[in-house]
Amino acid sequence: MFEDVLTAVIAAGCAGLVYLAGAARVVKQYERGVVLRLGRFAGGVRSPGFTMIVPFVDRLYKVNMQIVTLPIPAQEGITRDNVTVRVDAVVYFKVVDAANAVIQVEDYRFAVSQMAQTSLRSIIGKSDLDDLLSNREKLNQGLELMIDSPAIGWGVQIDRVEIKDVSLPDTMKRSMARQAEADRERRARIINADAELQASRKLAEAAQQMADTPAALQLRLLQTVTAVATEKNSTLVLPFPVELLRFLEKAQHPAQAAPEPPGALANGTKPFAPPARATASEAASVTPVRAAADAASIDPEAEAGQ
């Protein structure tokens, strides 16, 4: 009799352990438990920790409440200005209502992924290429609103959407490179022209200052000669000022003057000096009257001395 009771107690204890093992559940801190009892929602969401369910009657679904990083595959589309591009993005979302995430949608991850892909293709068709390249913040906000609207009913909240990369055709890349090069060349030419204008103004002021002070031009010449002379392999060409040449020309005039006529002889008579030969032009200009007057003016004493 005692053995039968002991056996029944042991059997009941084993059955209790089996039931406890089948009913005991542990929900982690970043999870929430949703219990469906005979296919119906059993009430509130189970909080993290140890919890019990009815074996073979209840079914516990654990929902991850962490932020999920979901990459969106690259979508090919045509922008509003007829440029074919491939754009990929990434979506950050989390579950805020575990019951709706289990009951309202079959697979909330797959649903968010499909909604993100369709929204990305739609935003590509509504945007220009310049917006995709430079105004991504605005596009990210618009894409976030497009995905978040239907996701609210699924118990999912979209935390952030980011466009990662925009792939362009090779021809478009070359065209953009040529455009950027032309723009930089235009700015370089404008800067050079502005520099030339400023330099010309400064040179005009310097020329005016040197014109007012001639000594400044001589000092500038000496500075230039000093700067050129520092290079041993340079050929130095030194220009002479016009004033120096004129000074040398004036210095040569006294040396080339005509010799003085000889003095009188001992007897008081003048030595004979032959008349200078007239040039062809002067001889042609002498008239017979002028020749006779010259002959009459000859000194008789000079003739007697001869």
CSV table of C-alpha atoms in Angstrom, one decimal:
chain,number,residue,atom,x,y,z
A,1,MET,CA,0.0,0.0,0.0
A,2,PHE,CA,2.7,2.4,0.9
A,3,GLU,CA,4.6,1.5,-2.2
A,4,ASP,CA,1.6,2.3,-4.3
A,5,VAL,CA,1.2,5.7,-2.7
A,6,LEU,CA,4.9,6.5,-3.2
A,7,THR,CA,4.7,5.5,-6.8
A,8,ALA,CA,1.6,7.8,-7.3
A,9,VAL,CA,3.4,10.7,-5.7
A,10,ILE,CA,6.5,10.2,-7.8
A,11,ALA,CA,4.3,9.9,-10.9
A,12,ALA,CA,2.5,13.1,-9.9
A,13,GLY,CA,5.8,14.9,-9.3
A,14,CYS,CA,7.1,13.8,-12.7
A,15,ALA,CA,3.9,15.0,-14.3
A,16,GLY,CA,4.2,18.3,-12.5
A,17,LEU,CA,7.8,18.7,-13.6
A,18,VAL,CA,6.8,18.0,-17.2
A,19,TYR,CA,4.0,20.5,-17.0
A,20,LEU,CA,6.2,23.1,-15.5
A,21,ALA,CA,8.8,22.5,-18.1
A,22,GLY,CA,6.2,22.9,-20.8
A,23,ALA,CA,4.6,26.0,-19.2
A,24,ALA,CA,7.7,27.9,-18.2
A,25,ARG,CA,9.0,30.6,-20.5
A,26,VAL,CA,11.6,33.3,-20.2
A,27,VAL,CA,11.3,36.6,-22.0
A,28,LYS,CA,14.5,38.6,-22.5
A,29,GLN,CA,14.9,42.2,-21.6
A,30,TYR,CA,14.8,43.5,-25.2
A,31,GLU,CA,11.7,41.3,-26.1
A,32,ARG,CA,8.0,41.3,-25.4
A,33,GLY,CA,5.8,38.2,-25.3
A,34,VAL,CA,2.4,37.9,-27.1
A,35,VAL,CA,0.3,35.0,-26.1
A,36,LEU,CA,-2.4,33.5,-28.3
A,37,ARG,CA,-4.8,31.2,-26.4
A,38,LEU,CA,-6.6,28.8,-28.7
A,39,GLY,CA,-5.8,31.3,-31.6
A,40,ARG,CA,-7.0,34.4,-29.7
A,41,PHE,CA,-5.1,37.2,-28.2
A,42,ALA,CA,-4.9,36.4,-24.5
A,43,GLY,CA,-4.7,39.9,-23.1
A,44,GLY,CA,-1.7,42.0,-22.2
A,45,VAL,CA,1.8,41.7,-23.6
A,46,ARG,CA,4.1,39.6,-21.3
A,47,SER,CA,6.9,41.7,-19.9
A,48,PRO,CA,10.6,40.5,-19.7
A,49,GLY,CA,11.4,37.8,-17.2
A,50,PHE,CA,9.9,34.5,-16.2
A,51,THR,CA,6.3,33.8,-17.3
A,52,MET,CA,3.9,30.8,-17.5
A,53,ILE,CA,1.6,29.7,-20.2
A,54,VAL,CA,-0.8,26.8,-20.5
A,55,PRO,CA,0.9,24.0,-22.4
A,56,PHE,CA,-0.8,22.8,-25.6
A,57,VAL,CA,-3.3,25.7,-25.2
A,58,ASP,CA,-1.3,28.9,-25.3
A,59,ARG,CA,1.4,29.9,-27.8
A,60,LEU,CA,3.9,32.5,-27.0
A,61,TYR,CA,5.4,34.8,-29.7
A,62,LYS,CA,8.5,36.8,-28.8
A,63,VAL,CA,8.9,40.1,-30.5
A,64,ASN,CA,12.3,41.9,-30.7
A,65,MET,CA,11.9,45.5,-29.6
A,66,GLN,CA,15.5,46.6,-30.6
A,67,ILE,CA,16.2,48.9,-33.5
A,68,VAL,CA,16.5,46.9,-36.7
A,69,THR,CA,18.9,47.9,-39.5
A,70,LEU,CA,17.4,46.9,-42.8
A,71,PRO,CA,19.3,47.5,-46.0
A,72,ILE,CA,17.3,48.3,-49.1
A,73,PRO,CA,18.6,46.7,-52.3
A,74,ALA,CA,19.7,49.1,-55.1
A,75,GLN,CA,16.7,50.3,-57.1
A,76,GLU,CA,17.1,51.5,-60.7
A,77,GLY,CA,14.9,54.3,-61.9
A,78,ILE,CA,14.7,57.4,-64.1
A,79,THR,CA,14.8,60.8,-62.5
A,80,ARG,CA,12.5,63.7,-63.4
A,81,ASP,CA,15.2,65.1,-65.7
A,82,ASN,CA,15.5,61.7,-67.6
A,83,VAL,CA,18.7,60.3,-66.1
A,84,THR,CA,19.0,56.6,-65.3
A,85,VAL,CA,20.4,56.0,-61.8
A,86,ARG,CA,20.7,53.2,-59.2
A,87,VAL,CA,20.0,54.2,-55.6
A,88,ASP,CA,20.3,52.1,-52.5
A,89,ALA,CA,19.4,53.0,-48.9
A,90,VAL,CA,19.1,51.8,-45.4
A,91,VAL,CA,16.1,51.9,-43.0
A,92,TYR,CA,16.3,52.0,-39.2
A,93,PHE,CA,13.0,50.9,-37.5
A,94,LYS,CA,11.8,49.4,-34.3
A,95,VAL,CA,8.6,47.7,-33.0
A,96,VAL,CA,6.6,49.8,-30.6
A,97,ASP,CA,3.5,47.6,-30.4
A,98,ALA,CA,4.3,43.9,-30.1
A,99,ALA,CA,0.6,42.8,-30.4
A,100,ASN,CA,0.0,44.6,-33.7
A,101,ALA,CA,3.4,43.4,-35.1
A,102,VAL,CA,2.2,39.9,-34.6
A,103,ILE,CA,-1.5,40.2,-35.4
A,104,GLN,CA,-1.8,43.0,-38.0
A,105,VAL,CA,0.9,41.8,-40.4
A,106,GLU,CA,2.3,38.5,-41.4
A,107,ASP,CA,6.0,39.4,-41.4
A,108,TYR,CA,6.7,43.0,-40.5
A,109,ARG,CA,10.3,42.9,-41.6
A,110,PHE,CA,9.4,41.8,-45.1
A,111,ALA,CA,6.6,44.3,-45.2
A,112,VAL,CA,8.9,47.2,-44.2
A,113,SER,CA,11.4,46.0,-46.8
A,114,GLN,CA,8.9,46.0,-49.7
A,115,MET,CA,7.4,49.3,-48.7
A,116,ALA,CA,10.9,50.8,-48.5
A,117,GLN,CA,11.8,49.6,-52.0
A,118,THR,CA,8.6,50.9,-53.6
A,119,SER,CA,8.9,54.3,-51.8
A,120,LEU,CA,12.5,54.6,-53.0
A,121,ARG,CA,11.6,54.0,-56.6
A,122,SER,CA,8.8,56.6,-56.2
A,123,ILE,CA,11.1,59.2,-54.7
A,124,ILE,CA,13.6,58.6,-57.6
A,125,GLY,CA,11.0,59.4,-60.2
A,126,LYS,CA,9.9,62.6,-58.4
A,127,SER,CA,13.4,64.0,-57.9
A,128,ASP,CA,16.1,65.6,-60.1
A,129,LEU,CA,19.6,64.4,-60.4
A,130,ASP,CA,21.0,67.4,-58.5
A,131,ASP,CA,18.6,66.7,-55.6
A,132,LEU,CA,19.8,63.1,-55.4
A,133,LEU,CA,23.4,64.2,-55.3
A,134,SER,CA,23.3,67.3,-53.1
A,135,ASN,CA,19.9,67.6,-51.3
A,136,ARG,CA,19.7,64.1,-49.7
A,137,GLU,CA,18.5,65.3,-46.3
A,138,LYS,CA,15.2,66.5,-47.8
A,139,LEU,CA,14.8,63.2,-49.8
A,140,ASN,CA,15.6,61.2,-46.6
A,141,GLN,CA,12.8,63.0,-44.8
A,142,GLY,CA,10.3,62.5,-47.6
A,143,LEU,CA,11.2,58.8,-47.8
A,144,GLU,CA,10.8,58.4,-44.1
A,145,LEU,CA,7.3,59.8,-44.2
A,146,MET,CA,6.3,57.6,-47.1
A,147,ILE,CA,7.4,54.4,-45.2
A,148,ASP,CA,6.2,55.5,-41.8
A,149,SER,CA,2.6,56.1,-42.8
A,150,PRO,CA,1.6,52.5,-43.4
A,151,ALA,CA,4.0,51.1,-40.8
A,152,ILE,CA,2.2,52.8,-37.9
A,153,GLY,CA,-0.7,50.3,-38.3
A,154,TRP,CA,1.8,47.4,-38.1
A,155,GLY,CA,3.1,48.5,-34.7
A,156,VAL,CA,6.4,49.6,-36.3
A,157,GLN,CA,8.0,53.0,-36.0
A,158,ILE,CA,10.5,54.2,-38.7
A,159,ASP,CA,13.4,55.8,-36.8
A,160,ARG,CA,15.6,56.9,-39.8
A,161,VAL,CA,16.1,56.4,-43.5
A,162,GLU,CA,19.4,57.2,-45.3
A,163,ILE,CA,20.3,57.1,-49.0
A,164,LYS,CA,23.7,55.4,-49.2
A,165,ASP,CA,24.8,55.6,-52.8
A,166,VAL,CA,23.7,56.9,-56.1
A,167,SER,CA,25.3,55.1,-59.1
A,168,LEU,CA,25.4,57.1,-62.4
A,169,PRO,CA,26.2,55.9,-65.9
A,170,ASP,CA,29.7,56.4,-67.2
A,171,THR,CA,28.7,58.9,-69.8
A,172,MET,CA,27.0,61.0,-67.2
A,173,LYS,CA,30.1,60.9,-65.0
A,174,ARG,CA,32.3,62.1,-67.8
A,175,SER,CA,29.8,64.9,-68.6
A,176,MET,CA,29.8,66.0,-65.0
A,177,ALA,CA,33.6,65.9,-64.9
A,178,ARG,CA,33.8,68.1,-68.0
A,179,GLN,CA,31.3,70.5,-66.5
A,180,ALA,CA,33.2,70.7,-63.2
A,181,GLU,CA,36.5,71.3,-65.1
A,182,ALA,CA,35.0,74.0,-67.3
A,183,ASP,CA,33.6,75.7,-64.2
A,184,ARG,CA,36.9,75.7,-62.5
A,185,GLU,CA,38.7,77.0,-65.6
A,186,ARG,CA,36.2,79.8,-65.8
A,187,ARG,CA,36.8,80.8,-62.2
A,188,ALA,CA,40.6,80.6,-62.8
A,189,ARG,CA,40.3,82.9,-65.8
A,190,ILE,CA,38.2,85.3,-63.8
A,191,ILE,CA,40.8,85.3,-61.0
A,192,ASN,CA,43.6,85.8,-63.4
A,193,ALA,CA,41.8,88.7,-65.1
A,194,ASP,CA,41.1,90.3,-61.8
A,195,ALA,CA,44.8,90.0,-60.8
A,196,GLU,CA,45.9,91.5,-64.1
A,197,LEU,CA,43.5,94.4,-63.6
A,198,GLN,CA,44.8,95.1,-60.1
A,199,ALA,CA,48.4,94.8,-61.3
A,200,SER,CA,47.8,97.2,-64.1
A,201,ARG,CA,46.4,99.8,-61.7
A,202,LYS,CA,49.3,99.4,-59.4
A,203,LEU,CA,51.8,99.7,-62.3
A,204,ALA,CA,50.0,102.8,-63.6
A,205,GLU,CA,50.4,104.4,-60.1
A,206,ALA,CA,54.0,103.3,-60.0
A,207,ALA,CA,54.7,104.8,-63.4
A,208,GLN,CA,53.0,108.1,-62.4
A,209,GLN,CA,55.2,108.2,-59.3
A,210,MET,CA,58.4,107.5,-61.2
A,211,ALA,CA,57.5,110.1,-63.8
A,212,ASP,CA,57.2,112.7,-61.0
A,213,THR,CA,60.5,111.5,-59.4
A,214,PRO,CA,63.1,110.6,-62.1
A,215,ALA,CA,65.5,109.4,-59.5
A,216,ALA,CA,63.1,106.6,-58.6
A,217,LEU,CA,63.5,105.2,-62.1
A,218,GLN,CA,67.3,105.1,-61.7
A,219,LEU,CA,67.0,103.3,-58.4
A,220,ARG,CA,64.6,100.8,-60.0
A,221,LEU,CA,67.1,100.2,-62.8
A,222,LEU,CA,69.9,99.5,-60.2
A,223,GLN,CA,67.6,97.1,-58.3
A,224,THR,CA,66.8,95.2,-61.5
A,225,VAL,CA,70.5,95.0,-62.4
A,226,THR,CA,71.3,93.7,-58.9
A,227,ALA,CA,68.5,91.1,-59.1
A,228,VAL,CA,69.7,89.8,-62.5
A,229,ALA,CA,73.4,89.8,-61.5
A,230,THR,CA,72.7,87.1,-58.8
A,231,GLU,CA,72.3,84.5,-61.5
A,232,LYS,CA,75.7,83.4,-62.8
A,233,ASN,CA,74.3,81.9,-66.0
A,234,SER,CA,72.4,85.0,-67.0
A,235,THR,CA,73.3,87.5,-69.7
A,236,LEU,CA,73.1,91.0,-68.4
A,237,VAL,CA,72.0,93.7,-70.9
A,238,LEU,CA,72.5,97.1,-69.4
A,239,PRO,CA,70.7,100.0,-71.1
A,240,PHE,CA,72.3,103.5,-71.1
A,241,PRO,CA,70.1,106.4,-70.2
A,242,VAL,CA,69.6,109.0,-72.9
A,243,GLU,CA,71.0,111.7,-70.7
A,244,LEU,CA,74.3,109.9,-70.4
A,245,LEU,CA,74.6,109.7,-74.2
A,246,ARG,CA,73.9,113.4,-74.6
A,247,PHE,CA,76.5,114.2,-72.0
A,248,LEU,CA,79.1,112.2,-73.9
A,249,GLU,CA,78.1,113.9,-77.2
A,250,LYS,CA,78.6,117.4,-75.7
A,251,ALA,CA,82.0,116.4,-74.3
A,252,GLN,CA,83.3,115.5,-77.8
A,253,HIS,CA,82.3,118.8,-79.5
A,254,PRO,CA,85.4,120.9,-78.2
A,255,ALA,CA,87.9,118.3,-79.3
A,256,GLN,CA,86.5,118.4,-82.9
A,257,ALA,CA,86.7,122.3,-83.2
A,258,ALA,CA,88.6,123.8,-86.2
A,259,PRO,CA,92.3,124.9,-85.7
A,260,GLU,CA,93.2,128.5,-85.0
A,261,PRO,CA,94.6,130.6,-88.0
A,262,PRO,CA,98.5,131.1,-87.9
A,263,GLY,CA,99.9,134.4,-86.5
A,264,ALA,CA,101.5,137.3,-88.5
A,265,LEU,CA,105.0,136.9,-90.0
A,266,ALA,CA,108.1,138.8,-88.8
A,267,ASN,CA,107.8,141.5,-91.5
A,268,GLY,CA,104.2,142.2,-90.4
A,269,THR,CA,102.6,140.5,-93.3
A,270,LYS,CA,100.0,137.7,-92.9
A,271,PRO,CA,100.8,134.3,-94.3
A,272,PHE,CA,99.0,133.1,-97.3
A,273,ALA,CA,96.0,131.0,-96.5
A,274,PRO,CA,94.4,129.4,-99.5
A,275,PRO,CA,90.7,129.9,-99.6
A,276,ALA,CA,88.6,127.0,-98.6
A,277,ARG,CA,87.1,125.0,-101.3
A,278,ALA,CA,83.5,125.4,-101.6
A,279,THR,CA,81.3,122.4,-101.9
A,280,ALA,CA,79.4,121.7,-105.1
A,281,SER,CA,76.2,123.2,-103.6
A,282,GLU,CA,78.0,126.3,-102.4
A,283,ALA,CA,79.8,126.7,-105.8
A,284,ALA,CA,76.6,126.5,-107.6
A,285,SER,CA,75.1,129.2,-105.4
A,286,VAL,CA,78.0,131.8,-106.0
A,287,THR,CA,77.0,134.4,-108.6
A,288,PRO,CA,79.5,136.4,-110.8
A,289,VAL,CA,78.9,139.6,-108.8
A,290,ARG,CA,79.8,137.7,-105.5
A,291,ALA,CA,83.0,136.4,-107.1
A,292,ALA,CA,84.1,139.9,-108.2
A,293,ALA,CA,83.5,141.3,-104.8
A,294,ASP,CA,85.6,138.6,-103.2
A,295,ALA,CA,88.5,139.3,-105.6
A,296,ALA,CA,88.4,143.0,-104.9
A,297,SER,CA,88.7,142.4,-101.2
A,298,ILE,CA,92.1,140.6,-101.4
A,299,ASP,CA,94.9,142.5,-99.6
A,300,PRO,CA,97.6,143.8,-102.1
A,301,GLU,CA,100.3,143.2,-99.4
A,302,ALA,CA,99.4,139.6,-99.4
A,303,GLU,CA,99.8,139.4,-103.1
A,304,ALA,CA,103.2,141.2,-102.9
A,305,GLY,CA,104.4,138.7,-100.3
A,306,GLN,CA,103.6,135.9,-102.7
